Coordinates of C-alpha atoms in Angstrom, one line a residue:
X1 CA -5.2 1.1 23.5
X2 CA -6.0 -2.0 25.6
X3 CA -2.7 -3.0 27.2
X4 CA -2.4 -6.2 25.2
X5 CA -3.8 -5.3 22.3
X6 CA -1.6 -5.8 18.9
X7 CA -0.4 -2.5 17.1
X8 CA 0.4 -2.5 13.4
X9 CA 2.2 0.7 11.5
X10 CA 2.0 0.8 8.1
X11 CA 3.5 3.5 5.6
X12 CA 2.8 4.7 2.0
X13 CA 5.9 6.7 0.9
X14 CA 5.2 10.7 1.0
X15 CA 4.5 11.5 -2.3
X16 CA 6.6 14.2 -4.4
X17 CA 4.1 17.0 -4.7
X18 CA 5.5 18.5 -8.6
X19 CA 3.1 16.4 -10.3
X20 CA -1.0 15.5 -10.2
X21 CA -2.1 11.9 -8.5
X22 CA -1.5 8.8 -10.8
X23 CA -2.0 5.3 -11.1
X24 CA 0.9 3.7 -9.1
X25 CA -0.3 6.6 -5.6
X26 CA -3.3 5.2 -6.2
X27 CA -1.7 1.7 -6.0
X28 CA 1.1 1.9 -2.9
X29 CA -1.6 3.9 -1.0
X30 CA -4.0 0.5 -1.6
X31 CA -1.9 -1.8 -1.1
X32 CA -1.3 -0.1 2.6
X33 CA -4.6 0.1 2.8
X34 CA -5.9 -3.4 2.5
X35 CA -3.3 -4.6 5.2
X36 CA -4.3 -1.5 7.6
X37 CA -8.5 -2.3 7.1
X38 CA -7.0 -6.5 7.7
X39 CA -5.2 -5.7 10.8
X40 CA -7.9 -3.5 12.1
X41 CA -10.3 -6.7 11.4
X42 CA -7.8 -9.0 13.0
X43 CA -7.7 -7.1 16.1
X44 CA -5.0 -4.9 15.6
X45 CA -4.5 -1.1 17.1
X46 CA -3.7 0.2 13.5
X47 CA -1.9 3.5 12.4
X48 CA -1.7 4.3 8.8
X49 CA 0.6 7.2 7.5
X50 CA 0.6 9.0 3.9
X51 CA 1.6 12.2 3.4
X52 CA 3.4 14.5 0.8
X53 CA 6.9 15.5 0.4
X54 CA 7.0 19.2 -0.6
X55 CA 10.8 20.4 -0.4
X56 CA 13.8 20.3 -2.9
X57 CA 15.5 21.9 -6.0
X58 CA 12.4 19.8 -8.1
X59 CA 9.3 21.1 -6.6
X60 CA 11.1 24.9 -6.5
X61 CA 11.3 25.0 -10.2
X62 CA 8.0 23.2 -10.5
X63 CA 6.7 26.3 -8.4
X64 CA 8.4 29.3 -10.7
X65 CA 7.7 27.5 -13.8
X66 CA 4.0 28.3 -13.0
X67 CA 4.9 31.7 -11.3
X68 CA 4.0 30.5 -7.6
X69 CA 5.1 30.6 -4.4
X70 CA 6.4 27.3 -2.8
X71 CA 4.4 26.9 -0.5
X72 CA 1.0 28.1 -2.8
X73 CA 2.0 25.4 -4.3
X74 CA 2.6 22.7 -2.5
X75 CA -0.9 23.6 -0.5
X76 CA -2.6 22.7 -3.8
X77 CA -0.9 19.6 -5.0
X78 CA -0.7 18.5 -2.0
X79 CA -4.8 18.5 -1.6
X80 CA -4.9 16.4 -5.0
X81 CA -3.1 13.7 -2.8
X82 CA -5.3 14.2 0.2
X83 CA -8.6 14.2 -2.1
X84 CA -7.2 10.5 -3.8
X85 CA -7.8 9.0 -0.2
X86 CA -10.9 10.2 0.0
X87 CA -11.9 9.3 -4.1
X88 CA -10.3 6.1 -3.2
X89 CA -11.8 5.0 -0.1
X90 CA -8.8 4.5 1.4
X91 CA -8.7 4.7 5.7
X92 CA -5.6 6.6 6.3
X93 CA -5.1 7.6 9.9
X94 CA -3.0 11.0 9.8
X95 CA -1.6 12.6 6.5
X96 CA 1.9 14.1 6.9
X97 CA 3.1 17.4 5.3
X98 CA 6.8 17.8 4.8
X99 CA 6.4 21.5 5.5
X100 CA 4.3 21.3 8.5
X101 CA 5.7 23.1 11.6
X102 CA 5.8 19.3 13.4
X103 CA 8.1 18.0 10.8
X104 CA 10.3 20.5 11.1
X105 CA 11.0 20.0 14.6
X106 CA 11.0 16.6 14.2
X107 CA 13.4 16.7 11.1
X108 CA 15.9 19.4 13.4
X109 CA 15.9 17.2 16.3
X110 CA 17.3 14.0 14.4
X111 CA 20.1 16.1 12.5
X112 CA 20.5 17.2 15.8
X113 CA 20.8 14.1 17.2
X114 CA 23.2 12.7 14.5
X115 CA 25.8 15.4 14.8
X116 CA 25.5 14.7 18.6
X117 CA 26.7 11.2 18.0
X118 CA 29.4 12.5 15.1
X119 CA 27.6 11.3 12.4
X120 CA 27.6 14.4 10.3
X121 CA 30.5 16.6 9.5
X122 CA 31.5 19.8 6.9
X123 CA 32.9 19.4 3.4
X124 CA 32.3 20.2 0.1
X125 CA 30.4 18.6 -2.5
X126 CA 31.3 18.0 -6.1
X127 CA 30.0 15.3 -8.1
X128 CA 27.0 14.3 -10.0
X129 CA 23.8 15.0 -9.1
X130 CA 19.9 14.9 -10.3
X131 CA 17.6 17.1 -10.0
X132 CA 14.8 15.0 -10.8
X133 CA 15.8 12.3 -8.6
X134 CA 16.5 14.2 -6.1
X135 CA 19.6 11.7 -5.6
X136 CA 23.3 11.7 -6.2
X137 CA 25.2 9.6 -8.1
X138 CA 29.1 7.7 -8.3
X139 CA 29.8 7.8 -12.0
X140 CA 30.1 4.2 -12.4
X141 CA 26.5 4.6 -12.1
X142 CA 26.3 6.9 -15.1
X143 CA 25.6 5.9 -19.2
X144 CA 25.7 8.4 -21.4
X145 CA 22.8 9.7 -23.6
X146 CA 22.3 10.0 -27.3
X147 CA 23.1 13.5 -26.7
X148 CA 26.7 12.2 -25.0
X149 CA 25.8 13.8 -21.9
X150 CA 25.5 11.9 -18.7
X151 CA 22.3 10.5 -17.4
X152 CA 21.5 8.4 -14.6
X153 CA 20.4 4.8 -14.1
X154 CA 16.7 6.3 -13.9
X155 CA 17.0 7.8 -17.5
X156 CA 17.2 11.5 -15.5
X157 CA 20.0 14.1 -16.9
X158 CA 22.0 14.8 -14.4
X159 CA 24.5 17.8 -13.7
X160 CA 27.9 18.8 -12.1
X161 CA 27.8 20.2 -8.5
X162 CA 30.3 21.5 -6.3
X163 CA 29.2 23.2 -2.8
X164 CA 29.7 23.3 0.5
X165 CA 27.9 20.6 1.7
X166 CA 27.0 18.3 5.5
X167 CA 28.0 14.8 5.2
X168 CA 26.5 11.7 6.9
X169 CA 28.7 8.9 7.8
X170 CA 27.5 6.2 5.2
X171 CA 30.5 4.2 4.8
X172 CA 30.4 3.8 8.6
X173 CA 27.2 1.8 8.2
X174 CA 28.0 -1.0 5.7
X175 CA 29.0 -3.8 7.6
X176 CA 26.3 -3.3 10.2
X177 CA 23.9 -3.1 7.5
X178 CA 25.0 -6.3 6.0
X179 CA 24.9 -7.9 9.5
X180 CA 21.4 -6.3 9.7
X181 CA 20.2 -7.9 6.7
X182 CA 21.3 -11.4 7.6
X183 CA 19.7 -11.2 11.2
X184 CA 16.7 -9.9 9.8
X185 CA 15.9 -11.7 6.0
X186 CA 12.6 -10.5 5.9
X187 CA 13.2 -6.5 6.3
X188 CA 13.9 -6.3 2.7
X189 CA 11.0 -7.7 0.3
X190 CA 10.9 -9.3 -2.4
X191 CA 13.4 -11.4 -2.7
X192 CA 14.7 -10.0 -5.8
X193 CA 14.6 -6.9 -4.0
X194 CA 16.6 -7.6 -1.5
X195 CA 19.1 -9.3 -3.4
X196 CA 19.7 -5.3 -5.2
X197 CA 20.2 -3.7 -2.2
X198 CA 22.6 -6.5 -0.8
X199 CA 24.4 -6.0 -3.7
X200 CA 24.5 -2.5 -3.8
X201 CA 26.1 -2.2 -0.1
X202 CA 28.6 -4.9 -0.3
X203 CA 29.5 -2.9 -3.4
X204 CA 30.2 -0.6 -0.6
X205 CA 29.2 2.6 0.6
X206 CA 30.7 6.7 0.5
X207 CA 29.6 9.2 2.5
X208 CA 26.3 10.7 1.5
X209 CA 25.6 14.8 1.2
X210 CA 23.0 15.6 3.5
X211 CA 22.6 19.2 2.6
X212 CA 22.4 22.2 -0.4
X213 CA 23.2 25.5 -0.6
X214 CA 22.4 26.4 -4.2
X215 CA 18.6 26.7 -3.2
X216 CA 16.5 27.7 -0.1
X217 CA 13.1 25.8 -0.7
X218 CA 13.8 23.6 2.2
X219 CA 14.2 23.0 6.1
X220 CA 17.3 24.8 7.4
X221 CA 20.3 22.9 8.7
X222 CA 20.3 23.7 13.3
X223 CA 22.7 26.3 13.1
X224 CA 23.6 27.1 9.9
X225 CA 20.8 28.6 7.8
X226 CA 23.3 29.0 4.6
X227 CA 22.4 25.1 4.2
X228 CA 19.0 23.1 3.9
X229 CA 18.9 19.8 4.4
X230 CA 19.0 17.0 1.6
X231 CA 15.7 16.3 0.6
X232 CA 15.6 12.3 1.5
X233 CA 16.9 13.4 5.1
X234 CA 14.0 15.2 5.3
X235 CA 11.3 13.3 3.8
X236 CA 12.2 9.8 5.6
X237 CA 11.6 11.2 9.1
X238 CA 8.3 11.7 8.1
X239 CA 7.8 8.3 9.9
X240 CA 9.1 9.4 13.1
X241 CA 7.3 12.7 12.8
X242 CA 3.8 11.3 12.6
X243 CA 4.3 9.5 16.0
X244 CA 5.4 12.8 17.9
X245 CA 9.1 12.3 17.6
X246 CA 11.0 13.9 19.6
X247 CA 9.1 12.6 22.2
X248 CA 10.2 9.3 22.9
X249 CA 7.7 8.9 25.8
X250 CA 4.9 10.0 24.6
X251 CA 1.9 7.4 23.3
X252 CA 2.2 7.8 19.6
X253 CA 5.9 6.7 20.0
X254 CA 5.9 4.3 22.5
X255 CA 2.6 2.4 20.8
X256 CA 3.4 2.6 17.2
X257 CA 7.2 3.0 16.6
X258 CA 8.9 1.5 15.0
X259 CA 7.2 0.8 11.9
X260 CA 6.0 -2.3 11.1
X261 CA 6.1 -1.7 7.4
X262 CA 7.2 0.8 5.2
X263 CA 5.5 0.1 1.9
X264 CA 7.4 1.9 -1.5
X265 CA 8.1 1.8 -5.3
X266 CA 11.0 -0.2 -6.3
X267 CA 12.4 3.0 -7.8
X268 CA 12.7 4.5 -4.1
X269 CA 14.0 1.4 -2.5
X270 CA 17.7 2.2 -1.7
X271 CA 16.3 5.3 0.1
X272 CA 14.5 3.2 2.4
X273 CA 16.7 0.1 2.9
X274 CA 20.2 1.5 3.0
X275 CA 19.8 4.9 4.0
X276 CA 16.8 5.5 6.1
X277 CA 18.3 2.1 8.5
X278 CA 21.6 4.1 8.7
X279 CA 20.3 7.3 9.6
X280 CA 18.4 5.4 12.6
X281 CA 21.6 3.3 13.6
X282 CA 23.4 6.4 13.3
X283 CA 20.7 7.7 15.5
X284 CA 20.3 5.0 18.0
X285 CA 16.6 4.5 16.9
X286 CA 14.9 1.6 16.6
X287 CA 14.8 0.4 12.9
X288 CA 11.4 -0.6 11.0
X289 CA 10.4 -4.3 10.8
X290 CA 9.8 -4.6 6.9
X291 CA 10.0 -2.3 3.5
X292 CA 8.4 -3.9 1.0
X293 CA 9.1 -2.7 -2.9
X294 CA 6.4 -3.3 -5.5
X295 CA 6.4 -3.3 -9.4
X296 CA 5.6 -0.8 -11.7
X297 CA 2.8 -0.5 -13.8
X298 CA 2.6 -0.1 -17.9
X299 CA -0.5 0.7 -20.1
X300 CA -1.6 -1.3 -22.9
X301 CA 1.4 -2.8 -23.1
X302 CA 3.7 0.8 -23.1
X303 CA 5.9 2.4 -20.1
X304 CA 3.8 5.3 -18.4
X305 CA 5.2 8.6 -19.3
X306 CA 3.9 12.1 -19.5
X307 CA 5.1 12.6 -22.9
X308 CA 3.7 9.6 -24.9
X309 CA 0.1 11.2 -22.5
X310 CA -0.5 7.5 -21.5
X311 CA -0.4 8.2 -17.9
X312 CA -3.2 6.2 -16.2
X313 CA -5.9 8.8 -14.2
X314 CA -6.9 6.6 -10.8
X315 CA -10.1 8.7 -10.7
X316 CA -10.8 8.6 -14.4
X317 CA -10.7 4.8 -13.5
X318 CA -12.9 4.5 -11.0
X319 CA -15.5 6.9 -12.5
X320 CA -15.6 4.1 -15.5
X321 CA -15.7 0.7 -13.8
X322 CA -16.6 1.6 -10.0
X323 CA -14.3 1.7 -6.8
X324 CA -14.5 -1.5 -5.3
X325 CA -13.9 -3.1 -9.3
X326 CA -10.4 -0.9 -9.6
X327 CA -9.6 -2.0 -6.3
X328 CA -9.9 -5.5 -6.5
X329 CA -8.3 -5.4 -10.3
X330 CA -5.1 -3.4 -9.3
X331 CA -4.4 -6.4 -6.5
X332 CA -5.8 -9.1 -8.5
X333 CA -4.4 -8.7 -11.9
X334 CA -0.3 -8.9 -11.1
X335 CA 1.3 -11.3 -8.2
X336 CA 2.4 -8.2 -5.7
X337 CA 5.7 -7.2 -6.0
X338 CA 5.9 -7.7 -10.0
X339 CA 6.1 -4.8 -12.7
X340 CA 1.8 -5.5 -14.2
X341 CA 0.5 -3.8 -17.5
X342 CA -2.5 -2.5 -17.3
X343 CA -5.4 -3.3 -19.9
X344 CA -9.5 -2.0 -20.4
X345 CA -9.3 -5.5 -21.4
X346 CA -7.9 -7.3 -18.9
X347 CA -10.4 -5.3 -16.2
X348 CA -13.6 -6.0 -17.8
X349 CA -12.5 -9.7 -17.8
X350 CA -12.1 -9.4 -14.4
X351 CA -15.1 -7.6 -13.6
X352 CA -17.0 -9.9 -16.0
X353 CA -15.6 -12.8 -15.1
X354 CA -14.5 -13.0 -11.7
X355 CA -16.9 -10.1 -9.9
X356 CA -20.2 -10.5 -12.2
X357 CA -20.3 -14.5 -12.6
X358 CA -18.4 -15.7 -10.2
X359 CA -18.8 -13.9 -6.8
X360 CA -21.8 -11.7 -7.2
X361 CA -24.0 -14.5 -8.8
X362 CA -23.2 -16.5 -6.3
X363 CA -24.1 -14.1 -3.6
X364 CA -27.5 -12.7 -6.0
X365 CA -28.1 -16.5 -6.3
X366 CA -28.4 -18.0 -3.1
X367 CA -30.0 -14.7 -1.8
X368 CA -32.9 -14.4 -4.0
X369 CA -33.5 -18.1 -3.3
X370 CA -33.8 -17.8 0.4
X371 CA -36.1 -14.4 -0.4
X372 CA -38.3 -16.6 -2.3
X373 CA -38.3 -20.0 -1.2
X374 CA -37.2 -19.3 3.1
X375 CA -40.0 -16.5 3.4
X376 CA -36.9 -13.7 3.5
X377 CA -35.2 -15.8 6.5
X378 CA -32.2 -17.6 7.4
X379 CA -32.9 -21.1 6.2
X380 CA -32.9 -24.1 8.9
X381 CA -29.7 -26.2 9.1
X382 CA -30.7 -29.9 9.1
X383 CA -28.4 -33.0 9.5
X384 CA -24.7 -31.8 7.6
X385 CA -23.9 -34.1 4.5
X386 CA -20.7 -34.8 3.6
X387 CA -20.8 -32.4 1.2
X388 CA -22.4 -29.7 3.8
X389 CA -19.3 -30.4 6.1
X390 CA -16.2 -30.3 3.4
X391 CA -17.7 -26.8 2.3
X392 CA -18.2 -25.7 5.7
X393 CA -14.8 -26.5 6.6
X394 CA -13.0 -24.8 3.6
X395 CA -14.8 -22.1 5.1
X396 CA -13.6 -22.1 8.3
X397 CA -10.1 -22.6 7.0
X398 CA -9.8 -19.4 4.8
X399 CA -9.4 -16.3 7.4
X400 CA -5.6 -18.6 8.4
X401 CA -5.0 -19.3 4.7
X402 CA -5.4 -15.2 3.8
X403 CA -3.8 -13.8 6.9
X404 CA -0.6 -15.4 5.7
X405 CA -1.1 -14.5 2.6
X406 CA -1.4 -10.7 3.9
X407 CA 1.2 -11.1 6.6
X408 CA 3.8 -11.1 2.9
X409 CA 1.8 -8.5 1.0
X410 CA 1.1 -11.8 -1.1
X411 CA -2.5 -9.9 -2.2
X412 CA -2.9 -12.1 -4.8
X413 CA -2.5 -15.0 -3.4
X414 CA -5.3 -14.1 -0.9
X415 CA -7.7 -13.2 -3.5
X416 CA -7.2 -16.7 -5.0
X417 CA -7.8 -18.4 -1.2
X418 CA -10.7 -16.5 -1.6
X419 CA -11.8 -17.6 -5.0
X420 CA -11.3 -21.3 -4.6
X421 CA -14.2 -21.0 -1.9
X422 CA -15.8 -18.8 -4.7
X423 CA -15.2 -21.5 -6.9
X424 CA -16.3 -24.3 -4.9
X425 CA -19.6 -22.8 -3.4
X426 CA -20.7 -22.2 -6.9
X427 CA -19.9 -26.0 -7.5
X428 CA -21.7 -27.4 -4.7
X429 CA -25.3 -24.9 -5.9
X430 CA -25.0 -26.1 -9.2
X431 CA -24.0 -30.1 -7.5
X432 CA -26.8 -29.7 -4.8
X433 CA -29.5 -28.2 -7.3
X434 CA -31.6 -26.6 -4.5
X435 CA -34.5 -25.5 -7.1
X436 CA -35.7 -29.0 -7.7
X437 CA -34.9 -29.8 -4.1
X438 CA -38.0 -27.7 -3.5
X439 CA -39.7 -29.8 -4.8
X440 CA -38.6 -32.7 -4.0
X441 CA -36.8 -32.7 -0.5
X442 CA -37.5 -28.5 1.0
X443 CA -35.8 -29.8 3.8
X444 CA -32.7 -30.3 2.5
X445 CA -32.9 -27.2 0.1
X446 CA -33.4 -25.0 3.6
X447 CA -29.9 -26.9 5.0
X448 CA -28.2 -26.4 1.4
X449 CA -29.0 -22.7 1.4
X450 CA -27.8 -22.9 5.2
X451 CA -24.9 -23.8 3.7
X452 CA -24.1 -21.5 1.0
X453 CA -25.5 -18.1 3.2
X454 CA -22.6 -19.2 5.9
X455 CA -20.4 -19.5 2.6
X456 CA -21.1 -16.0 1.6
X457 CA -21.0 -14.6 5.3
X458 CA -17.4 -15.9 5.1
X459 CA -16.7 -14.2 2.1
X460 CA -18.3 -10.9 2.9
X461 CA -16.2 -10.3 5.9
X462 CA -13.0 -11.5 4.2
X463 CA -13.2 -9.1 1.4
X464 CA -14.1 -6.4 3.3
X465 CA -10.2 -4.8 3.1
X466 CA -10.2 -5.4 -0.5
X467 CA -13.9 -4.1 -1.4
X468 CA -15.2 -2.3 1.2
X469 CA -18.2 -1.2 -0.2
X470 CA -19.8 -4.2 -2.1
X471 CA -18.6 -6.3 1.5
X472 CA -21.0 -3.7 3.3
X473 CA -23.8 -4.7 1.4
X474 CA -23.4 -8.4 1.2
X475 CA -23.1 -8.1 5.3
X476 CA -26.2 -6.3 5.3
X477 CA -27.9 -8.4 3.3
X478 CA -27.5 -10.9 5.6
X479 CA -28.1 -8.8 8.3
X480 CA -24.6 -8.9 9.9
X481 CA -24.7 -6.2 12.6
X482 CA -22.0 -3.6 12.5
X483 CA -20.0 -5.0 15.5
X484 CA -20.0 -8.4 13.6
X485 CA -17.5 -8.0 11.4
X486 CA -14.5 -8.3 12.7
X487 CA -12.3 -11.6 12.3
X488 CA -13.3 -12.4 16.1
X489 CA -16.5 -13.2 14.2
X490 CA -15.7 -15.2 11.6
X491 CA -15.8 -18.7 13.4
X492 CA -19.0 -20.6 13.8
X493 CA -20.1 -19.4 17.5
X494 CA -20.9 -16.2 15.1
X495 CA -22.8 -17.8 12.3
X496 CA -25.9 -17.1 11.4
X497 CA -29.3 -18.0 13.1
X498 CA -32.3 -19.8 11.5
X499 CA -35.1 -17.9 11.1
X500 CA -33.4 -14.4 11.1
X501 CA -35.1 -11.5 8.4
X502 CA -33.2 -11.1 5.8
X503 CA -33.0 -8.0 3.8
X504 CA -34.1 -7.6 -0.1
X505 CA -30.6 -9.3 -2.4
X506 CA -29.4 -6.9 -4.6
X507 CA -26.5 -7.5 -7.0
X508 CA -23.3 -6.0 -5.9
X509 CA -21.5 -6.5 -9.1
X510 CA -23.3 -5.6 -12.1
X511 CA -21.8 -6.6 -15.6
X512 CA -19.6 -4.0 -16.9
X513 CA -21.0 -3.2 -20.2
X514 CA -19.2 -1.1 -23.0
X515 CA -20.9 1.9 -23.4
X516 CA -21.9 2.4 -27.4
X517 CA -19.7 4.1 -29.9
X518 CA -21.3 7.5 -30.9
X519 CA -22.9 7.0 -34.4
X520 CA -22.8 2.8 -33.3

């Protein structure tokens, strides 16, 4: 890495390995994605971590339930997760296994280190706990069921445990928390976010049981293999494991840590912002720069659950309405950060609507008019109207307006920068009318399809993190060479020259059409 170049680390959570790849994986591991493939645009020296999390009680029954080993197991779900990426398009840079001989030393060397420091200390556990969670829980947290037994805030059944059991020093940690979170008002996002987890520590905080003894599927506590440790312990320091940790000197470490954001589910969000920042100031390690919390998804209306069979297949998806559509859809549909409901409806409008007519006929449009009317070449650019210029410079203006908007995870909002250009260029062709200026004024036609091919050489580079694919083919169309586009050319020393070949248009959104009922 050049000495001045800009580093950006970016997170999914590890993913629980006791169940198959759904719709909001699919959706974390994309919203990472977009703002790894923008920074790498930008400039940026870009690592970008996923992984899965394959210890605890949870994925040990999962395993005998189907009469497997543990780790026969997790070697198979686990692929499932690293075959998404690949279904997906998604340009992770490592993929972390919680029982990979690197975590392990990485995991031992932090507990190490926080007993070191007094952090940790002996007891007994007794109190609430769930198994499906994988978390513990005060009983003010607790309703009761239908059934009048306990359950927790999740809607998980939880049960009665008392063991031995290692304790880490939360209530040590809540005023420098709280101090934290002033200091640093963006670590925590959204908003409403934020305002939970402030909440939940000035509620205060007890000490938090760090290991089990009632099962063994698990990395064993340094010097005392009758305990393993607490499954969150564990799976957090999957951060610090991908960037060699231990070893504070080495590269990985010393270019990437610490994270510049840690991107989660709002269901895992007090693991994250309350415990994982105590275990590193209990630690003395630096703390990560943001964790952002998104919504939740619903179908048709309905919550996602296994037993109403509702829950959304990602692949399934993409095999019906193509990649780049689901992709742009799942970041387009929903203001990021918001719960969203997913609808076959609500996509095809989308792809109909905003892909088909808006964006691709633009692109299909303006290219088949230069292939026809420009003899396949880049059209001359003759004296700029006022019309010419106020496009132009919208242009110009978008890569700022988006890289805000991706600087807050605000992926909406940078799709609709990126559709009021849509939106005005497809104004200005129908204004400008460059099939009768053929006829009437070819000059000017040539400078307005000038115009409108810099328009879509803006746009083509700027989707690229969102829609990879389709981007590609707009770029070659225009014949963008491959070491073009990055952001560094975007500006207009890099647009294009007059009299360049162009290659064949071809649409690169087609209509989604519903395929016939049988018997129809």
């Amino acid at each position: 890495m050049a000495a001045t170049q800009k580093k950006y680390y970016i997170t999914t959570p590890i993913y629980y390995v006791n169940d198959i790849p759904h719709i909001g994986h699919a959706y974390t591991t994309l919203a990472c994605d977009v703002m790894a493939r923008f920074k790498r645009l930008d400039g940026f020296d870009v690592k970008f971590l996923s992984g899965t999390d394959e210890h605890g009680q949870k994925v040990e029954k999962s395993a005998e339930a189907k009469g497997m080993d543990p780790q026969a197991f997790t070697d198979a779900v686990s692929q499932n997760f690293r075959d998404l990426l690949g279904a997906m398009n998604f340009s992770t840079d490592d993929f972390v296994r919680t029982t990979e001989a690197r975590h392990r030393v990485s995991v031992q060397a932090l507990w190490s280190r926080l007993c070191d420091r007094g952090a940790i200390y002996l007891d007994k556990y007794a109190g609430w706990y769930s198994v499906r969670d994988e978390a513990f829980y005060g009983e003010k947290e607790l309703t009761k069921g239908a059934d009048g037994h306990f359950i927790a805030p999740t809607g998980a059944a939880v049960e009665w445990v008392e063991e031995p059991s290692y304790f880490f020093r939360l209530s040590q940690w809540r005023q420098p928390l709280l101090d934290f979170y002033e200091q640093n008002p963006d670590f925590i996002a959204p908003t409403s976010r934020r305002n939970e987890v402030l909440s939940f520590v000035k509620g205060g905080l007890t000490d938090l049981s760090v290991s089990r003894t009632t099962f063994k599927w698990g990395i064993p506590v340094p010097g005392d293999d009758s305990h393993i440790m607490y499954v969150w312990l564990d799976a957090l320091t999957n951060y610090l494991t991908a960037v060699g940790y231990p070893n504070e000197e080495g590269r990985q470490y010393t270019t990437y840590w610490p994270a510049d954001l840690h991107m989660v589910g709002k269901d895992i969000l007090r693991f994250h912002a309350v415990y994982w920042p105590a275990f590193l100031m209990a630690a003395d390690l630096p703390l990560p720069k943001r964790v952002f919390a998104h919504g939740w998804w619903t179908n048709e209306g309905q919550k996602i659950s296994k037993s109403l069979g509702n829950v959304i297949d990602p692949l399934e998806l993409v095999a019906t309405y193509g990649l780049d559509p689901v992709r742009y859809f799942l970041l387009r549909e929903v203001p990021f950060g918001n719960d969203g409901d997913f609808s076959r409806h609500a996509m095809v409008a989308r792809m109909n609507g905003e892909l088909a007519n808006d964006y691709g006929n633009l692109a299909q449009r303006v290219l088949s008019m230069v292939a026809k009317n420009c003899a396949g070449k880049v059209p001359t650019m003759g004296t700029a109207s006022d019309d010419d210029d106020a496009l132009i410079r919208q242009g110009d203006a978008l890569l700022d307006l988006v890289r805000q908007a991706i600087d807050v995870q605000a992926y909406h909002e940078a799709l609709e920068y990126i559709w009021v250009l849509i939106r005005a260029a497809n104004a200005y062709i129908d204004h400008q009318a460059p099939w009768k200026l053929k006829k009437e004024n070819p000059a000017r036609m040539e400078s307005v399809l000038y115009v409108l091919c810099e328009t879509v050489r803006k746009l083509a580079l700027l989707t690229q993190p969102f829609m990879p694919d389709a981007s590609s083919c707009l770029l070659d169309q225009l014949a963008i060479a491959a070491d073009h586009r990055d952001f560094a050319h975007f500006g207009a020393d890099w647009a294009l020259t007059p009299g360049q070949n162009l290659k064949p248009p071809q649409g690169v959104f087609p209509r989604y059409v519903e395929p016939e009922e049988e018997g129809g």
